[in-house]
Amino acid sequence: MKPERPLTFVAQAAQERLRHNEAAKQASILDALPVSIALLDPRGLITSVNQTWRQFARANAIQESEYAVGVDYLKTCNRALGEGTSHAHQAACGIRSVLSGAVSAFSMEYPCHSATEQRWFLLKVTALADRRSNGAVVMHIDVTAEKQANRDLQDSELRFRQMAEGIRDVFFLREAGTSHMLYVSPAYEEIWMRSCKSLYANPDAWMEAIHPDDRASIREKYKNGMSAGTFEYEYRIVRPDGSIRWIKARGFPVRDQSAKVVRIAGTATDITDGRLTTLELRESERRFSDLLGNVELVSIMLDHEARITYCNEYLLRMTGWTHAEVIGRDWFELFIPPERGEMKAAFADLLANSAEVWHHENEIVSRSGDRRLIRWNNSVLRSVAGDVIGTASVGEDITDQKRSELKIKRLNRVYAVLSGINSLIVRVQDRDLLFKEACEVAIEHGRFKMAWIGVVDRSAQRIVPIASAGAEPEFVALIKDSFSLREDVPIDRTDHTTRAVREKRAIVLNEIEGDTTVFLTKDRIERGIFSMAILPLMVSNEAIGVLALYADESEFFDDKELKLLTELGSNIALATDHIDKRQRLDYLSYYDVLTGLANRSLFLERVGQYVRSATGPGHTLALFLIDLERFKNINDTLGQAAGDVLLKQVAEWLTVNVGDANLLARVGADRFAVVMTEVSKEGEVARLLDKMIQAFLEHSFQVNGTAFRIAAKVGVALFPEDGVDADALFKKAEAALKKAKMNGERYLFYTQKMTEAVAIQLTLENQLRQALDKGQFVLHYQPKINLASRQLTGVEALIRWNDPRTGLVPPARFMPILEETGLIHDVGRWALRTAIDDYLRWNTAGVANMRIAVNVSPVQLRNRGFIEEIRRAVDIDPRAASGLELEITESLIMEDVKRGVEILQAIRLMGVKIAIDDFGTGFSSLSYLAKLPVDTLKIDRSFVMDLVDGPEGLALVSTIITLAHSLKLKVVAEGVETEEQSRLLRLLNCDEFQGYLFSKPVPREIFETRFLARPEQAGI
């Protein structure tokens, strides 16, 4: 049966709408391109122009009719007059050469100036050809900004994709399991050009029309499909007139109520027109791709759901994807960074044709994760009916341009810092002030997040931070002691700052996130710091310090920035060296080079200041001149170098004992001066001199491995009795010293009011007596921990003085006074009683095996009644002795080994345990150790500190532990501060440890709450 004409009309109308739809897409894409484009046929006639071409004609006052569709463009060029005549003729020649096939492309640059501006354009002519000449694409590209071509825009005619003419389907119904044809629609006769009757007679007759190349495979597919009840395949047929048609067959089962397949229903669709349309569309797409494929611009089309319907090769090359991997994918999921969620809203605005999003910039992500910044020109795609069906976008990669702009901004910032600091170098003459203001310039002008400068302290083998800006106090405090320059530490185990100094080169980290070698990485990132540079400050090929800069951008420090910053570091280093040399000259004018003490000139200046300040009634000031006896003999005998060593040691001893180096001076070859700025009584001066001279005489100075004890003579002058100015006092002290040397006196006052020391009770001694009477002494307890079980096994009791005026006083300040005055006997008895009382109270409360160790002073042990004191202390309760351990220093026992052994044996008989404290520091003989009646050996903290520094320290501690265990002694390590020390001690089978790793000494109340309130928490 012939089809009715209305159906043919409907199909043709559908094809026409499809062509209009494709034309609309093509026009949208051409109008989105930012260049003027015209299509010429082989004769040079304009067949199509885009919106930019028309706007260009209007903007340049060109009659639009001369550049409209249908105009002979070659004649237009030939008719050109004026300055552009030669260029127009040259263009016409080039276009003809392309249209004639002599060349495939032609380009030239030409000016297009007006009275108000000068503009340059690039003319590019490209042939449109496949198998024969098909015209040319003419593009005028505005290259005024760069005067060189960077885009090869081509245009080709945009052809609509044709679809096949109306599809007529053949419907058929066959009986399952047999070859019986139950029904076939009349369309069979139109498509196959065979009668339906012949098919009823022979149900397999349709196969006779199958193209010979397809027949074998289709037979097999048909057979399998009929068995399975479903099939789908395509093939060709050859009709009686010799024409070939493409057929798409589909089959599906028809089941009865029991789900048994009883029929096979199917369709055979003539897809020939579709096949041809597909080929035509592919050809159109090829030409379209040729147009945009040769232009270095990104081109994409998206549907309503932001799925990619088209992209050009330039985008694929840029991002590393293939065409098959991209088409149909969600644009935002594949190319847009996840943090840019607002781009979906912009896409919605574009679909609404909002002018605000026609042009914008955003990053896209490549397959490898790289990012490129694109400047987009966007438009919407519409159907023939005018409905928005998607978007078309053309974009320019401006990544490199933006990076160049960013580099220039960064360089300007660094230039600003360089300029600002160079100005400082001229103006500021103090090193610390220079460092401080240089850091501030880096923050304010260079907009760095943080900056700090440190200097190299070679004597301490570390880097000392001096100034900073942008850094919080906590950070400065943390880095204060963090940069060691010890050469025995491998370079790969050092921090970046130390490496910069040791390797004498800049260390740059342009991405600190994830870099575990960066100091406080997480904290820096939270503050917005993402890159850093550590620059050594070099003078004469030696690093004298570092400049550290922290930026809020990744990849901030490139070669150009680093070159400028290196110059900056050199300028700071040279300025620092200049300041140091000037200060060195100033130093030599006022200080003794050998000892570092003030010289005579500075000392007299300081004494003069003290004299002018001592104006109150009863205010006395004392000046001592100290002369070393027999120094000349030592210097002559051992040499000047040995004499210099001795003088430096004397200066150090005086500094320690006087307490303030500003009160000291070296005023002669073997002569020193001291000023006491405030003396309440003359007797106090005499007492101080007695103590100082005796201590000086008892001190052993080591020179070339030999111990020397040096005597001294002292001359004293007092203000205001002996003089009212510095020079007078100095002369009077010299006179007193001369007389003391003549008379053989240890010291003499210039006035003869005192010939013997006046014993007065020192203020501190009175305070300590009052402290004992008023109960100001307290015990702090430090836990001892079993290394194997990590359980609390005992405590050490430590005396503290809780001065109501100043708070807790360090033991080093009052223990020597207690021992010197004998108050240690009373305080020691109090400590013993208090410790035993605490033990008994804990024991009664159910705390078992909490032995308390109490330290014994050398003064106490030398007391003949010491054993009896211990006996009285433990006799108060039968449990007392089992809870007490006495710690005695190794050196104390070695003073008198025989008597020491007798005392320890008597104490052990009472049930009290004995521990040797600070073992290894007293130079004891191992043979004596075996004879000592002790229970515990405590390793001095200095050995524990050396434990992790090398094999020597580890071997020494191992030897001590092995020796102690062989003598059946328990071993306790003191001063354990790190987990590594604890781990090594545990491996060496040390029994117990104490130290800050577990707890510092704490008041009794805190100790009981923290460790005794819940015994199950007494471990670690």
PDB file of C-alpha atoms in Angstrom, residues 215-448:
ATOM      1  CA  ARG A 215      23.716 -12.592   5.425  1.00  0.00           C
ATOM      2  CA  ALA A 216      25.757 -15.162   7.368  1.00  0.00           C
ATOM      3  CA  SER A 217      26.026 -13.126  10.553  1.00  0.00           C
ATOM      4  CA  ILE A 218      22.358 -12.078  10.483  1.00  0.00           C
ATOM      5  CA  ARG A 219      21.193 -15.680  10.030  1.00  0.00           C
ATOM      6  CA  GLU A 220      23.136 -16.647  13.145  1.00  0.00           C
ATOM      7  CA  LYS A 221      21.846 -13.669  15.123  1.00  0.00           C
ATOM      8  CA  TYR A 222      18.274 -14.312  13.981  1.00  0.00           C
ATOM      9  CA  LYS A 223      18.493 -17.979  14.979  1.00  0.00           C
ATOM     10  CA  ASN A 224      19.853 -17.157  18.402  1.00  0.00           C
ATOM     11  CA  GLY A 225      17.351 -14.338  18.828  1.00  0.00           C
ATOM     12  CA  MET A 226      14.369 -16.501  18.032  1.00  0.00           C
ATOM     13  CA  SER A 227      15.564 -19.060  20.565  1.00  0.00           C
ATOM     14  CA  ALA A 228      16.076 -16.436  23.212  1.00  0.00           C
ATOM     15  CA  GLY A 229      12.908 -14.552  22.354  1.00  0.00           C
ATOM     16  CA  THR A 230      14.662 -11.211  22.049  1.00  0.00           C
ATOM     17  CA  PHE A 231      17.086  -9.643  19.580  1.00  0.00           C
ATOM     18  CA  GLU A 232      18.326  -6.399  18.117  1.00  0.00           C
ATOM     19  CA  TYR A 233      20.657  -5.949  15.163  1.00  0.00           C
ATOM     20  CA  GLU A 234      21.185  -3.967  12.005  1.00  0.00           C
ATOM     21  CA  TYR A 235      21.793  -5.135   8.434  1.00  0.00           C
ATOM     22  CA  ARG A 236      21.483  -4.164   4.798  1.00  0.00           C
ATOM     23  CA  ILE A 237      19.006  -5.378   2.201  1.00  0.00           C
ATOM     24  CA  VAL A 238      19.226  -5.235  -1.597  1.00  0.00           C
ATOM     25  CA  ARG A 239      15.897  -4.414  -3.209  1.00  0.00           C
ATOM     26  CA  PRO A 240      14.842  -5.683  -6.635  1.00  0.00           C
ATOM     27  CA  ASP A 241      15.774  -2.359  -8.208  1.00  0.00           C
ATOM     28  CA  GLY A 242      19.308  -2.789  -6.824  1.00  0.00           C
ATOM     29  CA  SER A 243      18.937  -0.113  -4.155  1.00  0.00           C
ATOM     30  CA  ILE A 244      20.307  -0.866  -0.736  1.00  0.00           C
ATOM     31  CA  ARG A 245      18.462  -0.034   2.488  1.00  0.00           C
ATOM     32  CA  TRP A 246      19.624  -0.234   6.081  1.00  0.00           C
ATOM     33  CA  ILE A 247      17.311  -2.077   8.442  1.00  0.00           C
ATOM     34  CA  LYS A 248      17.223  -2.146  12.235  1.00  0.00           C
ATOM     35  CA  ALA A 249      15.369  -5.176  13.608  1.00  0.00           C
ATOM     36  CA  ARG A 250      14.115  -5.614  17.142  1.00  0.00           C
ATOM     37  CA  GLY A 251      12.326  -8.606  18.656  1.00  0.00           C
ATOM     38  CA  PHE A 252      10.696  -9.295  21.981  1.00  0.00           C
ATOM     39  CA  PRO A 253       8.747 -12.197  23.487  1.00  0.00           C
ATOM     40  CA  VAL A 254       4.969 -12.393  23.960  1.00  0.00           C
ATOM     41  CA  ARG A 255       4.040 -14.586  26.938  1.00  0.00           C
ATOM     42  CA  ASP A 256       0.834 -16.264  28.026  1.00  0.00           C
ATOM     43  CA  GLN A 257      -0.560 -16.263  31.537  1.00  0.00           C
ATOM     44  CA  SER A 258       1.870 -18.988  32.560  1.00  0.00           C
ATOM     45  CA  ALA A 259       4.790 -16.832  31.367  1.00  0.00           C
ATOM     46  CA  LYS A 260       5.451 -19.205  28.480  1.00  0.00           C
ATOM     47  CA  VAL A 261       6.733 -17.563  25.282  1.00  0.00           C
ATOM     48  CA  VAL A 262       4.062 -18.123  22.630  1.00  0.00           C
ATOM     49  CA  ARG A 263       4.828 -15.412  20.088  1.00  0.00           C
ATOM     50  CA  ILE A 264       7.771 -13.421  18.854  1.00  0.00           C
ATOM     51  CA  ALA A 265       6.817  -9.831  18.026  1.00  0.00           C
ATOM     52  CA  GLY A 266       9.204  -7.509  16.247  1.00  0.00           C
ATOM     53  CA  THR A 267       9.798  -4.428  14.205  1.00  0.00           C
ATOM     54  CA  ALA A 268      11.996  -3.772  11.208  1.00  0.00           C
ATOM     55  CA  THR A 269      12.774  -0.108  10.782  1.00  0.00           C
ATOM     56  CA  ASP A 270      14.176   1.438   7.647  1.00  0.00           C
ATOM     57  CA  ILE A 271      17.084   3.437   9.084  1.00  0.00           C
ATOM     58  CA  THR A 272      18.639   4.230   5.758  1.00  0.00           C
ATOM     59  CA  ASP A 273      17.796   7.918   5.968  1.00  0.00           C
ATOM     60  CA  GLY A 274      19.103   8.000   9.540  1.00  0.00           C
ATOM     61  CA  ARG A 275      22.308   6.391   8.431  1.00  0.00           C
ATOM     62  CA  LEU A 276      22.760   8.977   5.703  1.00  0.00           C
ATOM     63  CA  THR A 277      21.877  11.744   8.096  1.00  0.00           C
ATOM     64  CA  THR A 278      24.477  10.466  10.545  1.00  0.00           C
ATOM     65  CA  LEU A 279      27.113  10.517   7.830  1.00  0.00           C
ATOM     66  CA  GLU A 280      26.132  14.040   6.854  1.00  0.00           C
ATOM     67  CA  LEU A 281      26.168  15.157  10.481  1.00  0.00           C
ATOM     68  CA  ARG A 282      29.614  13.675  10.930  1.00  0.00           C
ATOM     69  CA  GLU A 283      30.796  15.576   7.888  1.00  0.00           C
ATOM     70  CA  SER A 284      29.240  18.775   9.232  1.00  0.00           C
ATOM     71  CA  GLU A 285      30.859  18.194  12.619  1.00  0.00           C
ATOM     72  CA  ARG A 286      34.174  17.560  10.883  1.00  0.00           C
ATOM     73  CA  ARG A 287      33.983  20.905   9.139  1.00  0.00           C
ATOM     74  CA  PHE A 288      32.816  22.609  12.320  1.00  0.00           C
ATOM     75  CA  SER A 289      35.706  21.002  14.226  1.00  0.00           C
ATOM     76  CA  ASP A 290      38.105  22.053  11.478  1.00  0.00           C
ATOM     77  CA  LEU A 291      36.927  25.616  11.987  1.00  0.00           C
ATOM     78  CA  LEU A 292      37.559  25.689  15.763  1.00  0.00           C
ATOM     79  CA  GLY A 293      40.207  22.988  15.856  1.00  0.00           C
ATOM     80  CA  ASN A 294      42.875  25.287  14.393  1.00  0.00           C
ATOM     81  CA  VAL A 295      42.136  28.137  16.808  1.00  0.00           C
ATOM     82  CA  GLU A 296      43.746  28.142  20.269  1.00  0.00           C
ATOM     83  CA  LEU A 297      40.466  28.815  21.999  1.00  0.00           C
ATOM     84  CA  VAL A 298      38.358  26.513  24.142  1.00  0.00           C
ATOM     85  CA  SER A 299      34.964  25.756  22.609  1.00  0.00           C
ATOM     86  CA  ILE A 300      32.182  23.855  24.378  1.00  0.00           C
ATOM     87  CA  MET A 301      28.431  23.333  24.153  1.00  0.00           C
ATOM     88  CA  LEU A 302      26.312  22.175  27.083  1.00  0.00           C
ATOM     89  CA  ASP A 303      22.702  21.065  27.284  1.00  0.00           C
ATOM     90  CA  HIS A 304      20.172  22.133  29.908  1.00  0.00           C
ATOM     91  CA  GLU A 305      21.662  19.715  32.460  1.00  0.00           C
ATOM     92  CA  ALA A 306      25.229  20.982  31.867  1.00  0.00           C
ATOM     93  CA  ARG A 307      26.123  17.790  30.032  1.00  0.00           C
ATOM     94  CA  ILE A 308      28.792  18.250  27.391  1.00  0.00           C
ATOM     95  CA  THR A 309      27.402  17.910  23.872  1.00  0.00           C
ATOM     96  CA  TYR A 310      30.436  19.309  22.046  1.00  0.00           C
ATOM     97  CA  CYS A 311      34.040  20.276  22.778  1.00  0.00           C
ATOM     98  CA  ASN A 312      36.983  21.017  20.508  1.00  0.00           C
ATOM     99  CA  GLU A 313      40.395  19.372  20.371  1.00  0.00           C
ATOM    100  CA  TYR A 314      42.074  22.339  22.036  1.00  0.00           C
ATOM    101  CA  LEU A 315      40.170  21.665  25.260  1.00  0.00           C
ATOM    102  CA  LEU A 316      41.015  17.965  25.086  1.00  0.00           C
ATOM    103  CA  ARG A 317      44.738  18.675  24.554  1.00  0.00           C
ATOM    104  CA  MET A 318      44.718  21.143  27.416  1.00  0.00           C
ATOM    105  CA  THR A 319      43.008  18.835  29.909  1.00  0.00           C
ATOM    106  CA  GLY A 320      44.257  15.395  28.845  1.00  0.00           C
ATOM    107  CA  TRP A 321      40.828  13.814  28.227  1.00  0.00           C
ATOM    108  CA  THR A 322      39.592  12.049  25.104  1.00  0.00           C
ATOM    109  CA  HIS A 323      36.459  12.887  23.165  1.00  0.00           C
ATOM    110  CA  ALA A 324      34.722   9.648  24.170  1.00  0.00           C
ATOM    111  CA  GLU A 325      35.461  10.285  27.861  1.00  0.00           C
ATOM    112  CA  VAL A 326      34.029  13.809  27.789  1.00  0.00           C
ATOM    113  CA  ILE A 327      30.862  13.787  25.670  1.00  0.00           C
ATOM    114  CA  GLY A 328      27.770  13.319  27.818  1.00  0.00           C
ATOM    115  CA  ARG A 329      29.629  13.999  31.096  1.00  0.00           C
ATOM    116  CA  ASP A 330      28.617  16.654  33.600  1.00  0.00           C
ATOM    117  CA  TRP A 331      30.747  19.756  32.922  1.00  0.00           C
ATOM    118  CA  PHE A 332      30.925  20.762  36.594  1.00  0.00           C
ATOM    119  CA  GLU A 333      31.858  17.299  37.879  1.00  0.00           C
ATOM    120  CA  LEU A 334      34.599  16.845  35.279  1.00  0.00           C
ATOM    121  CA  PHE A 335      36.158  20.289  34.881  1.00  0.00           C
ATOM    122  CA  ILE A 336      35.124  22.703  37.645  1.00  0.00           C
ATOM    123  CA  PRO A 337      37.042  22.700  40.985  1.00  0.00           C
ATOM    124  CA  PRO A 338      34.791  21.352  43.774  1.00  0.00           C
ATOM    125  CA  GLU A 339      35.153  24.506  45.857  1.00  0.00           C
ATOM    126  CA  ARG A 340      33.602  26.612  43.063  1.00  0.00           C
ATOM    127  CA  GLY A 341      29.999  25.607  43.767  1.00  0.00           C
ATOM    128  CA  GLU A 342      28.772  29.078  42.787  1.00  0.00           C
ATOM    129  CA  MET A 343      29.500  28.250  39.131  1.00  0.00           C
ATOM    130  CA  LYS A 344      26.298  26.199  38.941  1.00  0.00           C
ATOM    131  CA  ALA A 345      24.322  29.300  39.869  1.00  0.00           C
ATOM    132  CA  ALA A 346      26.169  31.209  37.128  1.00  0.00           C
ATOM    133  CA  PHE A 347      25.184  28.499  34.630  1.00  0.00           C
ATOM    134  CA  ALA A 348      21.563  28.875  35.657  1.00  0.00           C
ATOM    135  CA  ASP A 349      21.864  32.635  35.113  1.00  0.00           C
ATOM    136  CA  LEU A 350      23.347  31.989  31.664  1.00  0.00           C
ATOM    137  CA  LEU A 351      20.420  29.752  30.718  1.00  0.00           C
ATOM    138  CA  ALA A 352      18.244  32.706  31.745  1.00  0.00           C
ATOM    139  CA  ASN A 353      20.370  34.784  29.314  1.00  0.00           C
ATOM    140  CA  SER A 354      21.567  37.109  32.066  1.00  0.00           C
ATOM    141  CA  ALA A 355      24.080  39.616  30.646  1.00  0.00           C
ATOM    142  CA  GLU A 356      26.116  39.499  33.865  1.00  0.00           C
ATOM    143  CA  VAL A 357      27.453  36.024  33.027  1.00  0.00           C
ATOM    144  CA  TRP A 358      28.111  36.486  29.301  1.00  0.00           C
ATOM    145  CA  HIS A 359      31.727  37.192  30.122  1.00  0.00           C
ATOM    146  CA  HIS A 360      33.571  35.886  33.171  1.00  0.00           C
ATOM    147  CA  GLU A 361      36.714  34.063  34.308  1.00  0.00           C
ATOM    148  CA  ASN A 362      37.088  30.797  36.186  1.00  0.00           C
ATOM    149  CA  GLU A 363      39.500  27.905  36.595  1.00  0.00           C
ATOM    150  CA  ILE A 364      39.067  24.474  35.042  1.00  0.00           C
ATOM    151  CA  VAL A 365      40.798  21.289  36.237  1.00  0.00           C
ATOM    152  CA  SER A 366      42.712  18.976  33.937  1.00  0.00           C
ATOM    153  CA  ARG A 367      42.846  15.226  34.200  1.00  0.00           C
ATOM    154  CA  SER A 368      46.171  15.423  36.057  1.00  0.00           C
ATOM    155  CA  GLY A 369      44.815  17.974  38.549  1.00  0.00           C
ATOM    156  CA  ASP A 370      46.468  21.028  36.990  1.00  0.00           C
ATOM    157  CA  ARG A 371      44.366  24.157  36.848  1.00  0.00           C
ATOM    158  CA  ARG A 372      43.979  26.618  33.993  1.00  0.00           C
ATOM    159  CA  LEU A 373      42.288  30.005  34.159  1.00  0.00           C
ATOM    160  CA  ILE A 374      39.857  30.658  31.273  1.00  0.00           C
ATOM    161  CA  ARG A 375      38.233  33.936  30.209  1.00  0.00           C
ATOM    162  CA  TRP A 376      34.836  32.975  28.748  1.00  0.00           C
ATOM    163  CA  ASN A 377      32.492  34.456  26.147  1.00  0.00           C
ATOM    164  CA  ASN A 378      29.137  32.755  26.605  1.00  0.00           C
ATOM    165  CA  SER A 379      25.855  32.613  24.713  1.00  0.00           C
ATOM    166  CA  VAL A 380      22.716  30.500  24.764  1.00  0.00           C
ATOM    167  CA  LEU A 381      21.654  27.943  22.134  1.00  0.00           C
ATOM    168  CA  ARG A 382      18.067  28.104  20.981  1.00  0.00           C
ATOM    169  CA  SER A 383      15.782  25.762  19.054  1.00  0.00           C
ATOM    170  CA  VAL A 384      13.902  26.726  15.896  1.00  0.00           C
ATOM    171  CA  ALA A 385      11.007  27.620  18.146  1.00  0.00           C
ATOM    172  CA  GLY A 386      13.277  29.992  20.089  1.00  0.00           C
ATOM    173  CA  ASP A 387      13.516  27.868  23.252  1.00  0.00           C
ATOM    174  CA  VAL A 388      16.837  27.782  25.116  1.00  0.00           C
ATOM    175  CA  ILE A 389      18.287  24.304  24.648  1.00  0.00           C
ATOM    176  CA  GLY A 390      21.774  24.854  26.077  1.00  0.00           C
ATOM    177  CA  THR A 391      24.821  27.073  26.051  1.00  0.00           C
ATOM    178  CA  ALA A 392      27.784  27.711  23.753  1.00  0.00           C
ATOM    179  CA  SER A 393      31.041  29.090  25.133  1.00  0.00           C
ATOM    180  CA  VAL A 394      34.363  30.142  23.693  1.00  0.00           C
ATOM    181  CA  GLY A 395      37.199  30.704  26.126  1.00  0.00           C
ATOM    182  CA  GLU A 396      40.763  31.993  26.120  1.00  0.00           C
ATOM    183  CA  ASP A 397      43.416  30.429  28.369  1.00  0.00           C
ATOM    184  CA  ILE A 398      44.801  33.365  30.377  1.00  0.00           C
ATOM    185  CA  THR A 399      46.674  31.269  32.957  1.00  0.00           C
ATOM    186  CA  ASP A 400      50.142  32.348  31.869  1.00  0.00           C
ATOM    187  CA  GLN A 401      49.040  35.969  31.591  1.00  0.00           C
ATOM    188  CA  LYS A 402      47.649  35.957  35.133  1.00  0.00           C
ATOM    189  CA  ARG A 403      50.748  34.228  36.441  1.00  0.00           C
ATOM    190  CA  SER A 404      52.904  36.904  34.869  1.00  0.00           C
ATOM    191  CA  GLU A 405      50.773  39.602  36.493  1.00  0.00           C
ATOM    192  CA  LEU A 406      51.049  37.826  39.857  1.00  0.00           C
ATOM    193  CA  LYS A 407      54.825  37.514  39.504  1.00  0.00           C
ATOM    194  CA  ILE A 408      55.078  41.228  38.808  1.00  0.00           C
ATOM    195  CA  LYS A 409      53.012  41.999  41.904  1.00  0.00           C
ATOM    196  CA  ARG A 410      55.204  39.707  43.994  1.00  0.00           C
ATOM    197  CA  LEU A 411      58.367  41.281  42.635  1.00  0.00           C
ATOM    198  CA  ASN A 412      57.002  44.733  43.451  1.00  0.00           C
ATOM    199  CA  ARG A 413      56.382  43.592  47.014  1.00  0.00           C
ATOM    200  CA  VAL A 414      59.943  42.306  47.331  1.00  0.00           C
ATOM    201  CA  TYR A 415      61.309  45.501  45.762  1.00  0.00           C
ATOM    202  CA  ALA A 416      59.370  47.483  48.365  1.00  0.00           C
ATOM    203  CA  VAL A 417      60.937  45.414  51.152  1.00  0.00           C
ATOM    204  CA  LEU A 418      64.413  45.785  49.636  1.00  0.00           C
ATOM    205  CA  SER A 419      64.008  49.554  49.338  1.00  0.00           C
ATOM    206  CA  GLY A 420      62.576  49.949  52.833  1.00  0.00           C
ATOM    207  CA  ILE A 421      65.313  47.906  54.511  1.00  0.00           C
ATOM    208  CA  ASN A 422      68.087  49.635  52.556  1.00  0.00           C
ATOM    209  CA  SER A 423      66.755  52.922  53.964  1.00  0.00           C
ATOM    210  CA  LEU A 424      66.874  51.417  57.445  1.00  0.00           C
ATOM    211  CA  ILE A 425      70.481  50.317  56.976  1.00  0.00           C
ATOM    212  CA  VAL A 426      71.510  53.915  56.321  1.00  0.00           C
ATOM    213  CA  ARG A 427      69.540  55.298  59.255  1.00  0.00           C
ATOM    214  CA  VAL A 428      69.663  52.700  62.063  1.00  0.00           C
ATOM    215  CA  GLN A 429      72.949  52.040  63.857  1.00  0.00           C
ATOM    216  CA  ASP A 430      71.743  49.511  66.445  1.00  0.00           C
ATOM    217  CA  ARG A 431      71.659  45.863  65.390  1.00  0.00           C
ATOM    218  CA  ASP A 432      68.580  44.760  67.340  1.00  0.00           C
ATOM    219  CA  LEU A 433      66.632  47.841  66.264  1.00  0.00           C
ATOM    220  CA  LEU A 434      67.667  47.205  62.658  1.00  0.00           C
ATOM    221  CA  PHE A 435      66.413  43.626  62.887  1.00  0.00           C
ATOM    222  CA  LYS A 436      63.146  44.699  64.513  1.00  0.00           C
ATOM    223  CA  GLU A 437      62.332  47.377  61.949  1.00  0.00           C
ATOM    224  CA  ALA A 438      63.456  45.153  59.048  1.00  0.00           C
ATOM    225  CA  CYS A 439      60.910  42.521  60.126  1.00  0.00           C
ATOM    226  CA  GLU A 440      58.227  45.209  60.351  1.00  0.00           C
ATOM    227  CA  VAL A 441      59.063  46.437  56.820  1.00  0.00           C
ATOM    228  CA  ALA A 442      58.706  42.858  55.527  1.00  0.00           C
ATOM    229  CA  ILE A 443      55.223  42.678  57.029  1.00  0.00           C
ATOM    230  CA  GLU A 444      53.998  46.181  56.142  1.00  0.00           C
ATOM    231  CA  HIS A 445      55.535  46.742  52.687  1.00  0.00           C
ATOM    232  CA  GLY A 446      56.129  43.168  51.526  1.00  0.00           C
ATOM    233  CA  ARG A 447      52.832  41.936  52.999  1.00  0.00           C
ATOM    234  CA  PHE A 448      54.522  38.782  54.304  1.00  0.00           C
TER     235      PHE A 448
END
